[in-house]
PDB file of C-alpha atoms in Angstrom:
ATOM      1  CA  MET O   1     -14.115  11.094  25.836  1.00 47.00           C
ATOM      2  CA  ALA O   2     -12.262   8.104  26.290  1.00 61.00           C
ATOM      3  CA  ALA O   3     -13.613   5.826  29.082  1.00 73.00           C
ATOM      4  CA  LEU O   4     -12.014   5.767  32.406  1.00 83.00           C
ATOM      5  CA  SER O   5     -12.113   3.526  35.001  1.00 86.00           C
ATOM      6  CA  GLU O   6     -12.776   4.992  38.600  1.00 88.00           C
ATOM      7  CA  GLN O   7      -9.436   4.187  39.525  1.00 90.00           C
ATOM      8  CA  PHE O   8      -8.194   6.388  36.937  1.00 91.00           C
ATOM      9  CA  ALA O   9      -9.939   9.328  37.122  1.00 90.00           C
ATOM     10  CA  ALA O  10      -9.470   9.517  40.361  1.00 91.00           C
ATOM     11  CA  HIS O  11      -5.678   9.803  39.599  1.00 92.00           C
ATOM     12  CA  LEU O  12      -6.174  12.227  36.633  1.00 90.00           C
ATOM     13  CA  THR O  13      -7.814  14.633  39.964  1.00 91.00           C
ATOM     14  CA  GLY O  14      -5.250  14.352  42.311  1.00 89.00           C
ATOM     15  CA  GLU O  15      -2.728  17.373  42.788  1.00 90.00           C
ATOM     16  CA  ILE O  16      -0.269  14.659  41.574  1.00 91.00           C
ATOM     17  CA  THR O  17      -0.343  12.570  37.902  1.00 92.00           C
ATOM     18  CA  THR O  18       2.051  10.858  36.834  1.00 93.00           C
ATOM     19  CA  VAL O  19       1.232   9.511  33.173  1.00 92.00           C
ATOM     20  CA  CYS O  20       2.771   9.849  29.738  1.00 90.00           C
ATOM     21  CA  HIS O  21       1.774   8.547  26.549  1.00 87.00           C
ATOM     22  CA  CYS O  22       2.579   5.533  24.507  1.00 89.00           C
ATOM     23  CA  TRP O  23       1.805   5.262  20.981  1.00 85.00           C
ATOM     24  CA  ARG O  24       1.055   1.055  19.965  1.00 89.00           C
ATOM     25  CA  LEU O  25       1.767   1.077  15.867  1.00 86.00           C
ATOM     26  CA  THR O  26       0.206  -2.038  14.380  1.00 90.00           C
ATOM     27  CA  ARG O  27       1.115  -2.894  10.050  1.00 88.00           C
ATOM     28  CA  ARG O  28      -1.251  -4.705   7.857  1.00 83.00           C
ATOM     29  CA  ASP O  29       0.433  -7.731   8.706  1.00 84.00           C
ATOM     30  CA  GLY O  30      -0.383  -8.148  12.339  1.00 87.00           C
ATOM     31  CA  THR O  31       2.821  -7.459  13.671  1.00 87.00           C
ATOM     32  CA  ALA O  32       2.634  -4.772  16.745  1.00 89.00           C
ATOM     33  CA  LEU O  33       5.049  -2.265  17.771  1.00 87.00           C
ATOM     34  CA  GLY O  34       4.856  -0.134  21.358  1.00 88.00           C
ATOM     35  CA  PHE O  35       6.860   3.581  21.854  1.00 84.00           C
ATOM     36  CA  THR O  36       6.559   5.678  24.380  1.00 86.00           C
ATOM     37  CA  ASP O  37       7.589   9.062  25.795  1.00 83.00           C
ATOM     38  CA  HIS O  38       8.114   7.914  29.018  1.00 86.00           C
ATOM     39  CA  ASP O  39      12.567   7.553  30.437  1.00 86.00           C
ATOM     40  CA  ARG O  40      11.574   3.267  30.792  1.00 90.00           C
ATOM     41  CA  ALA O  41       9.706   1.198  29.179  1.00 91.00           C
ATOM     42  CA  ILE O  42       6.173  -0.154  30.138  1.00 93.00           C
ATOM     43  CA  GLU O  43       3.830  -3.064  29.612  1.00 93.00           C
ATOM     44  CA  CYS O  44       0.515  -2.236  29.424  1.00 92.00           C
ATOM     45  CA  ASP O  45      -2.440  -3.530  27.375  1.00 90.00           C
ATOM     46  CA  ASP O  46      -0.819  -6.579  27.048  1.00 90.00           C
ATOM     47  CA  THR O  47       1.952  -4.330  24.401  1.00 91.00           C
ATOM     48  CA  LEU O  48       5.840  -3.352  25.769  1.00 92.00           C
ATOM     49  CA  PHE O  49       6.149   0.233  25.153  1.00 90.00           C
ATOM     50  CA  GLN O  50       9.895   0.923  24.315  1.00 86.00           C
ATOM     51  CA  PRO O  51      11.187   4.607  25.328  1.00 83.00           C
ATOM     52  CA  GLU O  52      13.813   4.955  21.900  1.00 65.00           C
ATOM     53  CA  SER O  53      10.819   6.482  19.818  1.00 58.00           C
ATOM     54  CA  GLY O  54      11.682  10.468  20.473  1.00 49.00           C
ATOM     55  CA  LEU O  55       8.732  11.407  19.421  1.00 52.00           C
ATOM     56  CA  SER O  56       7.252  14.239  18.497  1.00 52.00           C
ATOM     57  CA  ALA O  57       3.680  15.278  16.983  1.00 50.00           C
ATOM     58  CA  THR O  58       3.158  18.138  15.828  1.00 48.00           C
ATOM     59  CA  GLU O  59      -0.205  20.630  17.668  1.00 44.00           C
ATOM     60  CA  ALA O  60      -3.607  17.400  16.942  1.00 47.00           C
ATOM     61  CA  ARG O  61      -6.786  18.958  16.368  1.00 51.00           C
ATOM     62  CA  ARG O  62     -10.984  17.077  16.843  1.00 50.00           C
ATOM     63  CA  SER O  63     -13.328  17.950  14.596  1.00 50.00           C
ATOM     64  CA  LEU O  64     -16.904  18.205  15.246  1.00 45.00           C
ATOM     65  CA  GLY O  65     -18.390  16.022  12.073  1.00 46.00           C
ATOM     66  CA  MET O  66     -17.102  13.907   9.598  1.00 43.00           C
ATOM     67  CA  ALA O  67     -13.805  15.626   8.670  1.00 48.00           C
ATOM     68  CA  VAL O  68     -10.844  14.165   8.369  1.00 45.00           C
ATOM     69  CA  ASP O  69      -8.050  15.475  11.238  1.00 52.00           C
ATOM     70  CA  ALA O  70      -4.067  14.659  10.598  1.00 53.00           C
ATOM     71  CA  VAL O  71      -0.701  15.336  13.243  1.00 57.00           C
ATOM     72  CA  ASP O  72       2.791  15.077  11.406  1.00 57.00           C
ATOM     73  CA  VAL O  73       4.806  12.580  13.755  1.00 59.00           C
ATOM     74  CA  GLU O  74       8.115  12.714  13.578  1.00 57.00           C
ATOM     75  CA  GLY O  75      10.238   9.568  15.265  1.00 56.00           C
ATOM     76  CA  VAL O  76       7.648   6.646  15.257  1.00 52.00           C
ATOM     77  CA  LEU O  77       8.987   5.723  12.587  1.00 54.00           C
ATOM     78  CA  SER O  78      12.613   6.168  13.756  1.00 56.00           C
ATOM     79  CA  SER O  79      12.921   3.751  16.526  1.00 59.00           C
ATOM     80  CA  MET O  80      16.027   0.248  16.507  1.00 62.00           C
ATOM     81  CA  ALA O  81      12.649  -2.739  15.393  1.00 68.00           C
ATOM     82  CA  ILE O  82      12.011  -0.428  12.228  1.00 70.00           C
ATOM     83  CA  GLU O  83      13.877  -0.966   9.987  1.00 70.00           C
ATOM     84  CA  GLU O  84      14.396   1.832   6.424  1.00 68.00           C
ATOM     85  CA  GLU O  85      13.999   0.091   4.362  1.00 69.00           C
ATOM     86  CA  GLU O  86      11.104  -1.413   5.493  1.00 74.00           C
ATOM     87  CA  ILE O  87       9.391   1.659   5.095  1.00 73.00           C
ATOM     88  CA  ALA O  88      10.860   2.642   2.000  1.00 70.00           C
ATOM     89  CA  ALA O  89       9.169  -1.234   0.793  1.00 69.00           C
ATOM     90  CA  GLY O  90       5.335  -0.070   2.386  1.00 74.00           C
ATOM     91  CA  PHE O  91       5.402  -2.786   5.434  1.00 79.00           C
ATOM     92  CA  TYR O  92       3.985   0.995   6.842  1.00 80.00           C
ATOM     93  CA  ASP O  93       1.111   2.635   5.062  1.00 80.00           C
ATOM     94  CA  GLY O  94      -1.562   2.076   6.101  1.00 81.00           C
ATOM     95  CA  ALA O  95      -1.053   1.348   9.697  1.00 86.00           C
ATOM     96  CA  THR O  96      -2.877   1.978  12.399  1.00 87.00           C
ATOM     97  CA  VAL O  97      -0.980   3.422  16.063  1.00 85.00           C
ATOM     98  CA  GLU O  98      -3.192   3.882  18.795  1.00 88.00           C
ATOM     99  CA  THR O  99      -2.481   6.355  21.204  1.00 86.00           C
ATOM    100  CA  LEU O 100      -2.520   5.910  24.940  1.00 90.00           C
ATOM    101  CA  LEU O 101      -2.485   7.388  27.960  1.00 91.00           C
ATOM    102  CA  VAL O 102      -0.676   5.890  30.863  1.00 93.00           C
ATOM    103  CA  ASN O 103      -0.360   6.089  34.971  1.00 94.00           C
ATOM    104  CA  TRP O 104       3.832   4.747  35.025  1.00 94.00           C
ATOM    105  CA  ARG O 105       2.660   3.544  38.350  1.00 93.00           C
ATOM    106  CA  ASP O 106       0.408   1.598  37.689  1.00 93.00           C
ATOM    107  CA  PRO O 107       0.119   0.502  33.655  1.00 93.00           C
ATOM    108  CA  ASP O 108      -3.258  -1.745  34.086  1.00 92.00           C
ATOM    109  CA  GLN O 109      -4.597   2.840  35.333  1.00 93.00           C
ATOM    110  CA  PHE O 110      -4.055   3.468  31.176  1.00 93.00           C
ATOM    111  CA  ALA O 111      -6.991   4.613  28.479  1.00 92.00           C
ATOM    112  CA  ARG O 112      -7.038   4.812  25.117  1.00 89.00           C
ATOM    113  CA  ILE O 113      -7.826   8.920  23.710  1.00 85.00           C
ATOM    114  CA  GLY O 114      -6.511   7.430  20.037  1.00 81.00           C
ATOM    115  CA  ARG O 115      -6.659   6.479  16.813  1.00 83.00           C
ATOM    116  CA  SER O 116      -4.911   7.044  13.653  1.00 83.00           C
ATOM    117  CA  VAL O 117      -4.097   5.033  10.596  1.00 84.00           C
ATOM    118  CA  ILE O 118      -0.358   6.643   8.404  1.00 82.00           C
ATOM    119  CA  GLY O 119      -1.247   7.716   5.528  1.00 76.00           C
ATOM    120  CA  LYS O 120       1.889   9.877   3.706  1.00 73.00           C
ATOM    121  CA  ILE O 121       5.997   8.767   5.245  1.00 73.00           C
ATOM    122  CA  THR O 122       8.031  11.659   3.893  1.00 69.00           C
ATOM    123  CA  ARG O 123      11.522  11.477   4.522  1.00 65.00           C
ATOM    124  CA  GLN O 124      13.474  15.060   5.954  1.00 61.00           C
ATOM    125  CA  ASP O 125      16.822  15.467   7.804  1.00 63.00           C
ATOM    126  CA  GLY O 126      17.162  11.868   6.942  1.00 59.00           C
ATOM    127  CA  ARG O 127      14.243  11.625   9.610  1.00 64.00           C
ATOM    128  CA  PHE O 128      10.940   9.587   8.392  1.00 66.00           C
ATOM    129  CA  VAL O 129       8.009  12.447   9.304  1.00 71.00           C
ATOM    130  CA  ALA O 130       4.258  10.220   9.162  1.00 73.00           C
ATOM    131  CA  GLU O 131       1.462  12.179   8.377  1.00 75.00           C
ATOM    132  CA  LEU O 132      -1.356  10.611  11.490  1.00 75.00           C
ATOM    133  CA  GLU O 133      -5.226  10.343   9.972  1.00 77.00           C
ATOM    134  CA  SER O 134      -8.255  10.020  11.699  1.00 72.00           C
ATOM    135  CA  PRO O 135     -10.406   7.103  11.132  1.00 68.00           C
ATOM    136  CA  GLU O 136     -12.700   9.621   9.192  1.00 66.00           C
ATOM    137  CA  ARG O 137     -10.113   9.158   5.716  1.00 65.00           C
ATOM    138  CA  ALA O 138     -11.343   6.120   5.194  1.00 65.00           C
ATOM    139  CA  LEU O 139     -15.220   7.663   4.383  1.00 69.00           C
ATOM    140  CA  ASP O 140     -12.839  10.366   1.308  1.00 67.00           C
ATOM    141  CA  GLN O 141     -11.778   7.143  -0.127  1.00 66.00           C
ATOM    142  CA  THR O 142     -13.539   6.057  -3.620  1.00 69.00           C
ATOM    143  CA  ASN O 143     -15.990   2.851  -3.420  1.00 71.00           C
ATOM    144  CA  GLY O 144     -18.240   0.150  -5.076  1.00 75.00           C
ATOM    145  CA  ARG O 145     -17.590  -0.036  -8.705  1.00 78.00           C
ATOM    146  CA  THR O 146     -16.903   3.342 -11.270  1.00 79.00           C
ATOM    147  CA  LEU O 147     -18.355   3.397 -14.966  1.00 82.00           C
ATOM    148  CA  ARG O 148     -15.563   3.754 -17.369  1.00 86.00           C
ATOM    149  CA  ARG O 149     -14.468   1.997 -20.311  1.00 87.00           C
ATOM    150  CA  THR O 150     -11.033  -0.380 -18.646  1.00 92.00           C
ATOM    151  CA  CYS O 151     -11.304  -3.056 -17.042  1.00 93.00           C
ATOM    152  CA  ASP O 152     -12.124  -2.741 -13.076  1.00 91.00           C
ATOM    153  CA  ALA O 153     -10.645  -6.969 -11.755  1.00 91.00           C
ATOM    154  CA  GLU O 154      -7.842  -7.022 -11.120  1.00 91.00           C
ATOM    155  CA  LEU O 155      -6.074 -10.080 -13.844  1.00 93.00           C
ATOM    156  CA  GLY O 156      -6.804 -13.271 -11.739  1.00 92.00           C
ATOM    157  CA  ASP O 157      -9.144 -13.547  -9.680  1.00 92.00           C
ATOM    158  CA  ALA O 158     -12.516 -14.693  -8.869  1.00 92.00           C
ATOM    159  CA  ARG O 159     -14.041 -11.745 -10.920  1.00 92.00           C
ATOM    160  CA  CYS O 160     -11.467 -12.314 -14.200  1.00 94.00           C
ATOM    161  CA  GLY O 161     -11.455 -15.583 -13.851  1.00 92.00           C
ATOM    162  CA  VAL O 162      -8.007 -16.461 -15.555  1.00 94.00           C
ATOM    163  CA  ASP O 163      -5.670 -18.883 -14.537  1.00 93.00           C
ATOM    164  CA  LEU O 164      -2.581 -17.250 -14.541  1.00 92.00           C
ATOM    165  CA  ASP O 165      -1.001 -20.516 -12.852  1.00 91.00           C
ATOM    166  CA  THR O 166      -0.936 -21.960 -16.532  1.00 92.00           C
ATOM    167  CA  SER O 167       2.327 -21.774 -17.978  1.00 91.00           C
ATOM    168  CA  ALA O 168       0.985 -19.153 -20.874  1.00 92.00           C
ATOM    169  CA  TYR O 169       0.507 -17.111 -18.473  1.00 94.00           C
ATOM    170  CA  LYS O 170       2.534 -17.864 -16.348  1.00 94.00           C
ATOM    171  CA  GLY O 171       7.872 -17.478 -16.678  1.00 93.00           C
ATOM    172  CA  GLU O 172      10.183 -18.349 -14.264  1.00 93.00           C
ATOM    173  CA  GLY O 173      13.950 -16.795 -14.481  1.00 92.00           C
ATOM    174  CA  ILE O 174      16.811 -15.271 -13.238  1.00 93.00           C
ATOM    175  CA  ILE O 175      19.067 -11.720 -13.382  1.00 91.00           C
ATOM    176  CA  GLU O 176      21.148 -11.677 -15.372  1.00 91.00           C
ATOM    177  CA  ALA O 177      21.882  -7.610 -15.212  1.00 88.00           C
ATOM    178  CA  ILE O 178      20.771  -4.808 -13.216  1.00 85.00           C
ATOM    179  CA  ARG O 179      19.712  -1.149 -14.917  1.00 79.00           C
ATOM    180  CA  ASP O 180      18.993   1.875 -12.761  1.00 74.00           C
ATOM    181  CA  HIS O 181      14.676   0.630 -11.879  1.00 78.00           C
ATOM    182  CA  ALA O 182      14.912  -2.576 -15.114  1.00 85.00           C
ATOM    183  CA  VAL O 183      16.597  -5.994 -14.811  1.00 88.00           C
ATOM    184  CA  LEU O 184      17.510  -7.948 -17.914  1.00 91.00           C
ATOM    185  CA  VAL O 185      16.896 -11.926 -17.859  1.00 92.00           C
ATOM    186  CA  SER O 186      17.019 -14.785 -19.094  1.00 92.00           C
ATOM    187  CA  GLY O 187      14.414 -17.901 -19.124  1.00 92.00           C
ATOM    188  CA  LEU O 188      11.571 -15.972 -20.706  1.00 92.00           C
ATOM    189  CA  GLU O 189      12.544 -16.790 -24.440  1.00 88.00           C
ATOM    190  CA  GLY O 190       9.575 -18.188 -25.306  1.00 87.00           C
ATOM    191  CA  PHE O 191       7.240 -15.131 -24.542  1.00 92.00           C
ATOM    192  CA  GLU O 192       6.549 -12.058 -28.030  1.00 90.00           C
ATOM    193  CA  ASN O 193       7.354  -8.814 -26.898  1.00 91.00           C
ATOM    194  CA  GLY O 194       5.770  -6.814 -23.742  1.00 92.00           C
ATOM    195  CA  TRP O 195       3.454 -10.344 -22.868  1.00 95.00           C
ATOM    196  CA  PHE O 196       4.617  -9.481 -19.013  1.00 95.00           C
ATOM    197  CA  SER O 197       4.104  -5.807 -19.501  1.00 94.00           C
ATOM    198  CA  HIS O 198       1.083  -4.504 -15.987  1.00 94.00           C
ATOM    199  CA  GLY O 199       2.770  -7.970 -14.747  1.00 93.00           C
ATOM    200  CA  VAL O 200       3.489  -8.647 -11.711  1.00 93.00           C
ATOM    201  CA  LEU O 201       7.251 -10.365 -10.683  1.00 93.00           C
ATOM    202  CA  THR O 202       7.979 -12.352  -7.317  1.00 92.00           C
ATOM    203  CA  TRP O 203      11.153 -12.925  -6.318  1.00 90.00           C
ATOM    204  CA  THR O 204      11.815 -16.531  -5.234  1.00 92.00           C
ATOM    205  CA  SER O 205      15.480 -15.386  -4.100  1.00 90.00           C
ATOM    206  CA  GLY O 206      17.750 -13.481  -2.603  1.00 86.00           C
ATOM    207  CA  GLU O 207      17.337 -10.750  -0.008  1.00 81.00           C
ATOM    208  CA  ARG O 208      13.911  -9.856  -1.567  1.00 81.00           C
ATOM    209  CA  SER O 209      12.478 -13.166  -1.106  1.00 85.00           C
ATOM    210  CA  GLY O 210       8.606 -13.432  -1.571  1.00 85.00           C
ATOM    211  CA  ARG O 211       8.659 -10.054  -2.176  1.00 84.00           C
ATOM    212  CA  PRO O 212       6.180  -8.650  -5.223  1.00 87.00           C
ATOM    213  CA  GLU O 213       6.598  -6.168  -7.754  1.00 87.00           C
ATOM    214  CA  ARG O 214       4.973  -3.987 -10.378  1.00 91.00           C
ATOM    215  CA  VAL O 215       6.593  -4.189 -13.764  1.00 93.00           C
ATOM    216  CA  ILE O 216       5.738  -1.709 -16.246  1.00 92.00           C
ATOM    217  CA  ALA O 217       7.067  -3.032 -19.314  1.00 93.00           C
ATOM    218  CA  HIS O 218       8.507  -5.525 -21.223  1.00 94.00           C
ATOM    219  CA  ARG O 219      10.514  -5.602 -24.040  1.00 92.00           C
ATOM    220  CA  ILE O 220      13.441  -7.869 -25.164  1.00 88.00           C
ATOM    221  CA  GLU O 221      16.466  -6.417 -25.390  1.00 84.00           C
ATOM    222  CA  ALA O 222      19.972  -7.630 -26.053  1.00 79.00           C
ATOM    223  CA  GLY O 223      18.774 -11.160 -26.137  1.00 83.00           C
ATOM    224  CA  LEU O 224      17.616 -11.444 -23.108  1.00 90.00           C
ATOM    225  CA  ALA O 225      13.946  -9.775 -21.278  1.00 92.00           C
ATOM    226  CA  ARG O 226      14.648  -6.755 -20.031  1.00 92.00           C
ATOM    227  CA  LEU O 227      11.609  -5.800 -17.418  1.00 92.00           C
ATOM    228  CA  ASP O 228      10.905  -2.629 -15.887  1.00 91.00           C
ATOM    229  CA  LEU O 229      10.274  -1.611 -13.248  1.00 88.00           C
ATOM    230  CA  ARG O 230       7.495   0.208 -10.940  1.00 82.00           C
ATOM    231  CA  GLY O 231      10.109   2.337  -8.309  1.00 71.00           C
ATOM    232  CA  PRO O 232      13.991   1.949  -7.451  1.00 68.00           C
ATOM    233  CA  LEU O 233      14.709  -1.449  -5.823  1.00 66.00           C
ATOM    234  CA  GLU O 234      14.952   0.060  -1.905  1.00 63.00           C
ATOM    235  CA  ILE O 235      15.400  -3.912  -1.009  1.00 65.00           C
ATOM    236  CA  PRO O 236      18.284  -4.395  -4.293  1.00 72.00           C
ATOM    237  CA  ALA O 237      18.053  -7.241  -5.791  1.00 78.00           C
ATOM    238  CA  GLN O 238      20.900  -8.841  -6.415  1.00 84.00           C
ATOM    239  CA  GLU O 239      22.385 -10.475 -10.129  1.00 88.00           C
ATOM    240  CA  GLY O 240      21.872 -14.572  -9.472  1.00 90.00           C
ATOM    241  CA  ASP O 241      18.064 -14.006  -7.541  1.00 91.00           C
ATOM    242  CA  GLY O 242      15.262 -15.987  -8.634  1.00 93.00           C
ATOM    243  CA  PHE O 243      11.936 -15.168  -9.983  1.00 94.00           C
ATOM    244  CA  THR O 244       8.918 -16.131 -10.995  1.00 95.00           C
ATOM    245  CA  ILE O 245       6.816 -13.240 -13.491  1.00 95.00           C
ATOM    246  CA  THR O 246       2.857 -13.554 -14.396  1.00 94.00           C
ATOM    247  CA  ALA O 247       1.523 -12.206 -17.679  1.00 94.00           C
ATOM    248  CA  GLY O 248       0.479  -8.406 -17.457  1.00 93.00           C
ATOM    249  CA  CYS O 249      -3.509  -6.447 -18.892  1.00 94.00           C
ATOM    250  CA  ASP O 250      -4.295  -3.523 -19.908  1.00 93.00           C
ATOM    251  CA  LYS O 251      -7.784  -3.003 -18.928  1.00 93.00           C
ATOM    252  CA  ARG O 252      -8.704  -3.233 -22.227  1.00 93.00           C
ATOM    253  CA  PHE O 253     -11.253  -4.815 -23.385  1.00 93.00           C
ATOM    254  CA  ALA O 254      -9.655  -6.270 -26.545  1.00 92.00           C
ATOM    255  CA  THR O 255      -6.644  -7.031 -24.701  1.00 93.00           C
ATOM    256  CA  CYS O 256      -8.958  -9.075 -22.531  1.00 94.00           C
ATOM    257  CA  LYS O 257     -10.349 -10.981 -25.784  1.00 93.00           C
ATOM    258  CA  ALA O 258      -7.389 -10.767 -27.891  1.00 93.00           C
ATOM    259  CA  LYS O 259      -4.071 -12.353 -25.502  1.00 94.00           C
ATOM    260  CA  PHE O 260      -6.750 -13.919 -22.843  1.00 94.00           C
ATOM    261  CA  SER O 261      -9.774 -15.185 -24.623  1.00 93.00           C
ATOM    262  CA  ASN O 262     -11.779 -14.082 -21.760  1.00 94.00           C
ATOM    263  CA  SER O 263     -14.194 -11.018 -22.843  1.00 92.00           C
ATOM    264  CA  VAL O 264     -17.127 -12.826 -21.547  1.00 93.00           C
ATOM    265  CA  ASN O 265     -15.830 -11.462 -17.955  1.00 94.00           C
ATOM    266  CA  PHE O 266     -14.396  -9.058 -19.302  1.00 94.00           C
ATOM    267  CA  ARG O 267     -15.550  -5.762 -16.354  1.00 92.00           C
ATOM    268  CA  GLY O 268     -15.726  -2.424 -18.104  1.00 91.00           C
ATOM    269  CA  PHE O 269     -17.644  -0.592 -20.158  1.00 89.00           C
ATOM    270  CA  PRO O 270     -16.528  -0.178 -23.429  1.00 86.00           C
ATOM    271  CA  HIS O 271     -18.918   0.031 -24.825  1.00 81.00           C
ATOM    272  CA  LEU O 272     -19.862   3.418 -23.263  1.00 77.00           C
ATOM    273  CA  PRO O 273     -19.805   6.865 -25.379  1.00 74.00           C
ATOM    274  CA  GLY O 274     -16.776   9.078 -24.152  1.00 70.00           C
ATOM    275  CA  ASN O 275     -17.247  12.786 -23.933  1.00 73.00           C
ATOM    276  CA  ASP O 276     -15.937  13.557 -27.348  1.00 69.00           C
ATOM    277  CA  PHE O 277     -18.589  12.007 -28.766  1.00 68.00           C
ATOM    278  CA  ALA O 278     -21.314  12.663 -26.544  1.00 67.00           C
ATOM    279  CA  TYR O 279     -20.268  16.025 -28.093  1.00 70.00           C
ATOM    280  CA  THR O 280     -19.792  15.732 -31.324  1.00 70.00           C
ATOM    281  CA  TYR O 281     -22.229  16.987 -33.823  1.00 70.00           C
ATOM    282  CA  VAL O 282     -24.489  14.421 -36.119  1.00 68.00           C
ATOM    283  CA  SER O 283     -23.175  14.247 -39.702  1.00 71.00           C
ATOM    284  CA  GLU O 284     -23.875  11.927 -42.927  1.00 72.00           C
ATOM    285  CA  GLY O 285     -22.734   9.056 -42.675  1.00 72.00           C
ATOM    286  CA  GLN O 286     -22.698   8.018 -38.867  1.00 69.00           C
ATOM    287  CA  VAL O 287     -24.191   5.362 -38.278  1.00 69.00           C
ATOM    288  CA  PHE O 288     -26.566   5.615 -34.644  1.00 66.00           C
ATOM    289  CA  ASP O 289     -28.306   2.625 -34.576  1.00 68.00           C
ATOM    290  CA  GLY O 290     -27.557   1.412 -30.695  1.00 65.00           C
ATOM    291  CA  GLY O 291     -25.075  -1.356 -31.799  1.00 69.00           C
ATOM    292  CA  ALA O 292     -21.723  -2.027 -30.215  1.00 67.00           C
ATOM    293  CA  LEU O 293     -18.372   0.608 -30.347  1.00 60.00           C
ATOM    294  CA  VAL O 294     -15.982  -2.283 -29.415  1.00 62.00           C
ATOM    295  CA  LYS O 295     -16.062  -5.304 -31.021  1.00 61.00           C
TER     296      LYS O 295
END
C-alpha cells in the first residue's frame, strides 16, 4: 500500500478527483526522464513529466509472495526525448520505472504506487514495447559463483590481475572497410591471428566514440585485420573511425597459462570431472591417483 499524505488521502475520498499517472524512467547512468498521461506538463517530486508519451499498458497485477510480476508498456519509449539508436544500443536495458499517482491540480499531492525494471524491449509495428518487471526479478538471477571448468573473472579485473594497458595486450587502429557485422582495420599488423578474439573494442572517434563493442573473432584478411563484432551497429561506424582494442580470453585454463602466464589467478575449476567422466566404467590403463586433469 502506497503511503499517502492526509491531504491526498482526503482528496481521493472526495466525490471528484483530479489525478493522473506519471512515470519516471531512470537509466543506469543516472539520466532521468518523466512522462505523464495528463494533457499538460507536470512538475512533481523534482521531475518534469512531459505529456508526450501516449502511454498504454496491458493489465497490471501484483501477486502475493515472491513471484515476478510483469506488465507490457507501449509508448514510454516513443517520446521525442528518447532516440531509437539509444534504445537499440542498450542504454535503457535495466532502467527503473517509477509509477506515481499525482493530483494534477496540486502536484505536491502524490504517491508512488509502483516501481519496475525494464526487462525485454521489443519492436512491434514500428514502436518499442517495454516489459516492466517487478523488483523481485533480482531474486531470479544467479548470485555468487558457479562451479565450472572455465574462468568466471573478466579479463583485466581485480580478480584476474592481467594488466591490459601493456602493449602486448592492447592495440589501436583505424577502420578501412565495413562488412555487415565486421570491420576491416589497419594498425593491428603486429598481432597474431585470433589475438583479439573475445576482446573489447572501444571507439575513439566518430558517432560511436566512447562505446565498447565485444569482438567475436579476429583474423587476417587481405592484409588487414578483420574484426567480427557482436550484433549489428545500430549507430553505424564509418571508414576512418579510430578505436582501441584489448586482447581477448576464451576463459580456458590453457589460454590463461599460455597467452597471459596467469594460471595462478585462474578463477575456474579446470580439474573438475564432467558428467562424461563420472559415468565412465573403470578399465585397465586408466589412472585414478587424484592428480591434475589439466596441466
